[in-house]
Amino acid sequence: MLAATTLSTAARDLTVVSWGGNFQDAQREIFFKPFAEETGKPVLDESWDGGFGVLQAKVKAGAPNWDVVQVEAEELALGCADGLFEKIDWDKLGGKDKFLPEAVSECGVGAIVWSTAIAYDGAKLAEGPTSWADFWDVQKFPGKRAMRKSAKYTLEFALLADGVGKDEVYGVLATPEGVDRAFRKLDELRPHLVWWEAGAQPLQLLASGEVVMTSAYNGRITGINRSEGKEFKVVWPGSIYAIDSWVILKDAENQDAGQDFITFASMPDNMTKLPGYIAYGLPNTEAAEKVEPRYAAELPTAPENMAAALALDVEFWIDNSEALTERFNAWLAQ
């Protein structure tokens, strides 16, 4: 009986976890299936909606049932500090200098550069919003709006809507007065807000007409345009960009295969296929240079898209996430 149990435990397939929706559909075609074919071993893929506590629970319980996970920058930093992830073998990846500096960590490898931006349906709005001030303007653009159900991004967007310059946002948000200002701005929009949690939801809300505009991940917007012929538009000014990374959970059973998978997914010839499916930027600099021009203009990393965008301040959120999330949840519950 013991031998049979050990055998079944050892037979768990490599499990890779990402963000679902049309993004994970693309990853399945470009990374998961080809890697399984190359190695002759199955790859299971699951999706999640993020959250440091989820990773903590998986690792601290022992023998996590996930191997490789795509995480946001804050989860990477916190998890690395907390010992939740295996160290990356950068020699297998050809060295750190192949990647953007922000995409390099001892515990993670940059997978995509992505933005959260305003999306609206160009088929329904000939002249759509051009800023977060417009997002808040329910007279000019009547109807519900959707935002991600989290303090992160929501508070920054509220300050941008209130006239704070993009380079001052985190300085203002670091003060009690700035936090109060962001929540006062949110109070204005509260009756008109719908909240989303998973990356596919905002585009479903937009497609159904339940909302007139929404915050959304930029790649999902162009992804649904390509797959379903939509005319959804991305508003780049005031967007916030960040890097997601691949990590391997501490003591994961398939950590060696996980490292091989990350190496495979990071190869320029594989990574450069992604923008053809979904418009995320590529942290591997050689891969980024190989992107076809017709796709490059849609990426967060295009210079004209970067010009009026701001970078997510990861350190700010590591320091302030707990307090601001607590206040945000209390505000939601009012």
Short mmCIF file of C-alpha atoms in Angstrom, two decimals:
data_model
loop_
_atom_site.label_atom_id
_atom_site.label_comp_id
_atom_site.label_asym_id
_atom_site.label_seq_id
_atom_site.Cartn_x
_atom_site.Cartn_y
_atom_site.Cartn_z
CA MET A 1 0.00 0.00 0.00
CA LEU A 2 2.81 2.40 0.92
CA ALA A 3 4.62 1.69 -2.38
CA ALA A 4 1.42 2.38 -4.34
CA THR A 5 0.89 5.66 -2.49
CA THR A 6 4.47 6.74 -3.16
CA LEU A 7 4.11 5.83 -6.82
CA SER A 8 0.91 7.85 -7.25
CA THR A 9 2.43 10.82 -5.44
CA ALA A 10 5.54 10.74 -7.61
CA ALA A 11 3.42 10.60 -10.75
CA ARG A 12 1.94 14.10 -10.38
CA ASP A 13 2.30 15.97 -13.68
CA LEU A 14 4.00 19.33 -14.01
CA THR A 15 1.36 21.92 -13.09
CA VAL A 16 1.64 25.47 -14.39
CA VAL A 17 -0.69 28.19 -13.10
CA SER A 18 -1.56 31.45 -14.87
CA TRP A 19 -4.35 34.02 -15.17
CA GLY A 20 -6.98 32.26 -17.30
CA GLY A 21 -8.99 33.70 -20.18
CA ASN A 22 -7.62 34.41 -23.64
CA PHE A 23 -4.17 35.01 -22.14
CA GLN A 24 -3.90 31.45 -20.85
CA ASP A 25 -5.39 30.15 -24.11
CA ALA A 26 -2.43 31.79 -25.86
CA GLN A 27 0.07 30.40 -23.36
CA ARG A 28 -1.37 26.93 -23.87
CA GLU A 29 -0.70 27.10 -27.61
CA ILE A 30 2.73 28.74 -27.41
CA PHE A 31 4.22 27.24 -24.25
CA PHE A 32 2.27 24.45 -22.53
CA LYS A 33 1.49 22.15 -25.47
CA PRO A 34 4.86 22.53 -27.26
CA PHE A 35 6.76 21.95 -24.00
CA ALA A 36 4.73 18.80 -23.32
CA GLU A 37 5.47 17.58 -26.86
CA GLU A 38 9.18 18.33 -26.52
CA THR A 39 9.53 16.55 -23.18
CA GLY A 40 7.03 13.78 -23.86
CA LYS A 41 5.34 14.51 -20.51
CA PRO A 42 1.95 16.08 -19.81
CA VAL A 43 1.60 19.65 -18.58
CA LEU A 44 -1.45 20.46 -16.49
CA ASP A 45 -2.49 24.10 -16.43
CA GLU A 46 -4.70 25.79 -13.87
CA SER A 47 -5.73 29.41 -13.36
CA TRP A 48 -5.91 31.67 -10.33
CA ASP A 49 -6.91 35.26 -9.48
CA GLY A 50 -3.77 36.17 -7.52
CA GLY A 51 -3.20 36.76 -3.82
CA PHE A 52 -0.12 36.34 -1.64
CA GLY A 53 -2.14 34.40 0.94
CA VAL A 54 -2.95 31.71 -1.64
CA LEU A 55 0.75 31.07 -2.27
CA GLN A 56 1.56 31.15 1.44
CA ALA A 57 -1.10 28.55 2.18
CA LYS A 58 0.08 26.26 -0.64
CA VAL A 59 3.72 26.28 0.48
CA LYS A 60 3.29 26.32 4.25
CA ALA A 61 0.96 23.30 4.13
CA GLY A 62 3.81 21.35 2.48
CA ALA A 63 3.95 19.46 -0.83
CA PRO A 64 2.25 22.16 -2.92
CA ASN A 65 0.11 20.84 -5.78
CA TRP A 66 1.30 23.68 -8.06
CA ASP A 67 4.81 23.83 -9.51
CA VAL A 68 5.17 26.97 -11.65
CA VAL A 69 3.00 30.04 -11.07
CA GLN A 70 2.81 33.38 -12.86
CA VAL A 71 2.73 36.08 -10.19
CA GLU A 72 2.49 39.86 -10.00
CA ALA A 73 5.51 41.93 -8.95
CA GLU A 74 4.31 42.42 -5.38
CA GLU A 75 3.70 38.69 -4.88
CA LEU A 76 7.16 37.98 -6.28
CA ALA A 77 8.87 40.38 -3.86
CA LEU A 78 6.91 39.25 -0.81
CA GLY A 79 7.19 35.55 -1.63
CA CYS A 80 10.90 35.78 -2.32
CA ALA A 81 11.47 37.49 1.04
CA ASP A 82 9.26 34.93 2.77
CA GLY A 83 11.05 31.89 1.27
CA LEU A 84 8.02 30.71 -0.71
CA PHE A 85 9.91 30.22 -3.99
CA GLU A 86 12.86 28.19 -5.26
CA LYS A 87 15.90 30.05 -6.53
CA ILE A 88 16.12 30.46 -10.30
CA ASP A 89 19.02 28.93 -12.21
CA TRP A 90 19.87 31.92 -14.41
CA ASP A 91 22.64 30.01 -16.19
CA LYS A 92 19.97 27.81 -17.79
CA LEU A 93 18.31 30.97 -19.07
CA GLY A 94 21.49 32.27 -20.67
CA GLY A 95 22.18 34.92 -18.03
CA LYS A 96 20.39 37.87 -16.48
CA ASP A 97 21.59 40.36 -19.08
CA LYS A 98 19.16 38.88 -21.62
CA PHE A 99 16.26 40.46 -19.70
CA LEU A 100 15.03 43.88 -18.66
CA PRO A 101 16.56 44.68 -15.24
CA GLU A 102 13.08 44.81 -13.64
CA ALA A 103 12.40 41.28 -14.93
CA VAL A 104 15.31 39.72 -13.03
CA SER A 105 14.97 38.28 -9.52
CA GLU A 106 16.68 35.49 -7.62
CA CYS A 107 13.24 33.84 -7.34
CA GLY A 108 11.48 34.83 -10.57
CA VAL A 109 11.82 35.36 -14.31
CA GLY A 110 9.89 38.11 -16.09
CA ALA A 111 7.15 36.66 -18.30
CA ILE A 112 5.27 39.73 -19.57
CA VAL A 113 5.10 43.50 -19.34
CA TRP A 114 1.41 44.38 -19.01
CA SER A 115 -0.77 47.38 -18.31
CA THR A 116 -4.04 48.08 -16.59
CA ALA A 117 -5.83 50.69 -18.65
CA ILE A 118 -9.28 52.04 -19.49
CA ALA A 119 -11.19 50.01 -22.07
CA TYR A 120 -14.36 51.00 -23.91
CA ASP A 121 -16.35 49.72 -26.89
CA GLY A 122 -15.52 51.75 -29.98
CA ALA A 123 -18.61 50.31 -31.69
CA LYS A 124 -20.81 52.02 -29.08
CA LEU A 125 -18.80 55.18 -28.31
CA ALA A 126 -17.54 57.11 -31.32
CA GLU A 127 -15.70 59.45 -28.96
CA GLY A 128 -14.60 57.57 -25.89
CA PRO A 129 -12.82 58.59 -22.70
CA THR A 130 -9.22 59.79 -22.93
CA SER A 131 -8.37 59.98 -19.21
CA TRP A 132 -9.38 58.86 -15.73
CA ALA A 133 -11.13 62.23 -15.33
CA ASP A 134 -13.40 61.10 -18.20
CA PHE A 135 -13.87 57.71 -16.49
CA TRP A 136 -15.29 59.62 -13.52
CA ASP A 137 -17.46 61.89 -15.69
CA VAL A 138 -20.89 60.21 -15.59
CA GLN A 139 -22.60 63.22 -17.22
CA LYS A 140 -20.42 63.06 -20.32
CA PHE A 141 -20.41 59.23 -20.36
CA PRO A 142 -23.57 57.91 -18.63
CA GLY A 143 -23.61 54.31 -17.44
CA LYS A 144 -21.87 51.93 -15.07
CA ARG A 145 -18.10 51.52 -14.89
CA ALA A 146 -16.09 48.51 -13.72
CA MET A 147 -12.84 48.43 -11.74
CA ARG A 148 -10.70 45.70 -10.24
CA LYS A 149 -11.76 44.92 -6.69
CA SER A 150 -8.52 45.90 -5.01
CA ALA A 151 -6.92 48.93 -3.37
CA LYS A 152 -3.94 48.58 -5.72
CA TYR A 153 -4.60 50.42 -9.01
CA THR A 154 -7.99 51.71 -7.81
CA LEU A 155 -6.45 54.31 -5.49
CA GLU A 156 -3.90 55.41 -8.07
CA PHE A 157 -6.64 55.83 -10.69
CA ALA A 158 -8.77 57.85 -8.26
CA LEU A 159 -5.90 60.30 -7.72
CA LEU A 160 -5.24 60.57 -11.46
CA ALA A 161 -8.95 61.34 -11.92
CA ASP A 162 -8.63 64.03 -9.25
CA GLY A 163 -5.88 65.81 -11.18
CA VAL A 164 -2.71 64.41 -9.57
CA GLY A 165 0.14 64.17 -12.10
CA LYS A 166 1.39 60.69 -12.91
CA ASP A 167 4.83 61.36 -11.39
CA GLU A 168 3.27 62.59 -8.13
CA VAL A 169 0.74 59.78 -7.56
CA TYR A 170 2.77 57.66 -5.14
CA GLY A 171 4.10 60.68 -3.26
CA VAL A 172 0.52 61.83 -2.65
CA LEU A 173 -0.71 58.33 -1.82
CA ALA A 174 2.07 57.99 0.78
CA THR A 175 0.39 60.68 2.93
CA PRO A 176 -2.77 60.30 5.07
CA GLU A 177 -4.25 63.31 3.25
CA GLY A 178 -3.56 61.67 -0.10
CA VAL A 179 -5.28 58.45 0.95
CA ASP A 180 -8.30 60.45 2.17
CA ARG A 181 -8.33 62.29 -1.15
CA ALA A 182 -8.38 59.03 -3.12
CA PHE A 183 -11.28 57.64 -1.09
CA ARG A 184 -13.25 60.91 -1.41
CA LYS A 185 -12.84 60.61 -5.17
CA LEU A 186 -14.03 57.00 -5.04
CA ASP A 187 -17.07 58.13 -3.06
CA GLU A 188 -18.13 60.20 -6.09
CA LEU A 189 -18.16 57.16 -8.37
CA ARG A 190 -19.42 54.54 -5.90
CA PRO A 191 -23.07 54.45 -7.18
CA HIS A 192 -21.83 53.82 -10.71
CA LEU A 193 -19.26 51.09 -9.99
CA VAL A 194 -19.24 47.36 -10.70
CA TRP A 195 -16.27 45.37 -9.32
CA TRP A 196 -14.37 42.62 -11.10
CA GLU A 197 -11.84 40.09 -9.75
CA ALA A 198 -10.74 37.81 -12.61
CA GLY A 199 -9.06 39.19 -15.74
CA ALA A 200 -11.72 37.93 -18.16
CA GLN A 201 -14.62 39.60 -16.31
CA PRO A 202 -14.24 43.26 -17.36
CA LEU A 203 -14.44 42.39 -21.05
CA GLN A 204 -17.52 40.25 -20.44
CA LEU A 205 -19.11 43.23 -18.67
CA LEU A 206 -18.17 45.49 -21.59
CA ALA A 207 -19.38 43.03 -24.24
CA SER A 208 -22.75 42.56 -22.50
CA GLY A 209 -23.26 46.32 -22.21
CA GLU A 210 -23.49 46.12 -18.42
CA VAL A 211 -20.75 48.78 -18.23
CA VAL A 212 -19.85 51.59 -20.61
CA MET A 213 -16.15 51.46 -19.69
CA THR A 214 -13.86 49.48 -17.42
CA SER A 215 -10.32 49.08 -16.21
CA ALA A 216 -8.84 46.02 -17.90
CA TYR A 217 -5.57 44.30 -18.72
CA ASN A 218 -4.38 45.67 -22.05
CA GLY A 219 -3.62 42.27 -23.57
CA ARG A 220 -7.14 41.02 -22.93
CA ILE A 221 -8.57 44.01 -24.80
CA THR A 222 -6.63 43.41 -28.03
CA GLY A 223 -7.02 39.65 -27.52
CA ILE A 224 -10.82 39.78 -27.65
CA ASN A 225 -10.67 42.17 -30.62
CA ARG A 226 -8.70 39.57 -32.55
CA SER A 227 -10.60 36.49 -31.43
CA GLU A 228 -14.15 37.89 -31.51
CA GLY A 229 -13.92 40.86 -33.87
CA LYS A 230 -14.67 43.44 -31.17
CA GLU A 231 -13.76 47.11 -31.46
CA PHE A 232 -12.63 47.61 -27.87
CA LYS A 233 -10.21 50.50 -27.40
CA VAL A 234 -7.28 50.93 -25.01
CA VAL A 235 -6.75 54.33 -23.35
CA TRP A 236 -2.99 54.48 -22.72
CA PRO A 237 -2.67 57.81 -20.83
CA GLY A 238 -2.85 57.07 -17.09
CA SER A 239 -2.35 53.33 -17.57
CA ILE A 240 -0.15 51.52 -15.03
CA TYR A 241 2.37 48.98 -16.28
CA ALA A 242 4.06 46.17 -14.37
CA ILE A 243 5.95 42.92 -14.92
CA ASP A 244 4.59 39.45 -14.13
CA SER A 245 7.08 36.68 -13.44
CA TRP A 246 7.28 32.91 -13.43
CA VAL A 247 8.14 31.40 -10.04
CA ILE A 248 8.60 27.84 -8.77
CA LEU A 249 6.93 27.09 -5.45
CA LYS A 250 9.25 26.01 -2.64
CA ASP A 251 9.56 22.22 -2.37
CA ALA A 252 7.37 21.72 -5.44
CA GLU A 253 7.63 18.15 -6.64
CA ASN A 254 8.43 19.06 -10.24
CA GLN A 255 10.82 21.94 -9.60
CA ASP A 256 13.44 20.68 -12.09
CA ALA A 257 10.81 20.32 -14.81
CA GLY A 258 9.50 23.72 -13.72
CA GLN A 259 12.89 25.30 -14.30
CA ASP A 260 13.04 23.65 -17.73
CA PHE A 261 9.56 24.98 -18.53
CA ILE A 262 10.52 28.54 -17.57
CA THR A 263 13.64 28.26 -19.74
CA PHE A 264 11.49 27.05 -22.65
CA ALA A 265 8.91 29.83 -22.19
CA SER A 266 11.69 32.44 -22.00
CA MET A 267 13.43 31.47 -25.25
CA PRO A 268 13.20 34.41 -27.69
CA ASP A 269 11.77 32.27 -30.50
CA ASN A 270 8.97 31.06 -28.23
CA MET A 271 8.31 34.29 -26.34
CA THR A 272 8.17 36.41 -29.49
CA LYS A 273 5.03 34.52 -30.61
CA LEU A 274 2.98 35.90 -27.71
CA PRO A 275 2.14 39.39 -29.09
CA GLY A 276 0.60 37.69 -32.13
CA TYR A 277 -2.02 36.29 -29.76
CA ILE A 278 -2.20 38.91 -27.04
CA ALA A 279 -0.58 42.34 -26.69
CA TYR A 280 1.79 41.97 -23.76
CA GLY A 281 5.35 43.27 -23.83
CA LEU A 282 8.30 40.89 -23.64
CA PRO A 283 10.92 41.11 -20.85
CA ASN A 284 13.50 39.19 -22.90
CA THR A 285 15.15 41.96 -24.93
CA GLU A 286 16.04 39.74 -27.89
CA ALA A 287 12.44 38.51 -28.08
CA ALA A 288 11.15 42.09 -27.90
CA GLU A 289 13.29 43.08 -30.88
CA LYS A 290 11.82 40.25 -32.96
CA VAL A 291 8.16 41.28 -32.53
CA GLU A 292 6.47 42.11 -35.84
CA PRO A 293 5.91 45.89 -36.23
CA ARG A 294 2.13 45.44 -36.65
CA TYR A 295 1.98 43.96 -33.14
CA ALA A 296 4.66 46.11 -31.50
CA ALA A 297 2.51 49.27 -31.62
CA GLU A 298 -0.12 47.59 -29.42
CA LEU A 299 2.30 46.70 -26.62
CA PRO A 300 2.68 48.61 -23.33
CA THR A 301 6.40 48.80 -24.16
CA ALA A 302 5.80 50.88 -27.33
CA PRO A 303 7.38 54.30 -26.62
CA GLU A 304 4.19 56.23 -27.45
CA ASN A 305 2.17 54.03 -25.05
CA MET A 306 4.75 54.37 -22.28
CA ALA A 307 4.87 58.16 -22.60
CA ALA A 308 1.81 58.96 -20.45
CA ALA A 309 1.78 55.74 -18.41
CA LEU A 310 3.21 55.14 -14.94
CA ALA A 311 5.07 52.19 -13.49
CA LEU A 312 3.51 50.30 -10.62
CA ASP A 313 5.47 51.18 -7.46
CA VAL A 314 6.04 47.70 -6.05
CA GLU A 315 7.90 48.89 -2.95
CA PHE A 316 5.03 51.24 -2.08
CA TRP A 317 2.55 48.38 -2.16
CA ILE A 318 4.77 46.05 -0.17
CA ASP A 319 4.95 48.69 2.56
CA ASN A 320 1.31 49.82 2.43
CA SER A 321 -0.74 46.94 1.03
CA GLU A 322 -2.04 45.63 4.34
CA ALA A 323 -3.25 48.99 5.69
CA LEU A 324 -4.72 50.22 2.40
CA THR A 325 -6.40 46.90 1.61
CA GLU A 326 -7.98 46.90 5.06
CA ARG A 327 -9.30 50.42 4.53
CA PHE A 328 -10.48 49.60 1.01
CA ASN A 329 -12.40 46.53 2.21
CA ALA A 330 -13.99 48.59 4.99
CA TRP A 331 -14.96 51.24 2.42
CA LEU A 332 -16.52 48.54 0.18
CA ALA A 333 -18.52 47.21 3.13
CA GLN A 334 -20.06 50.61 4.00
#
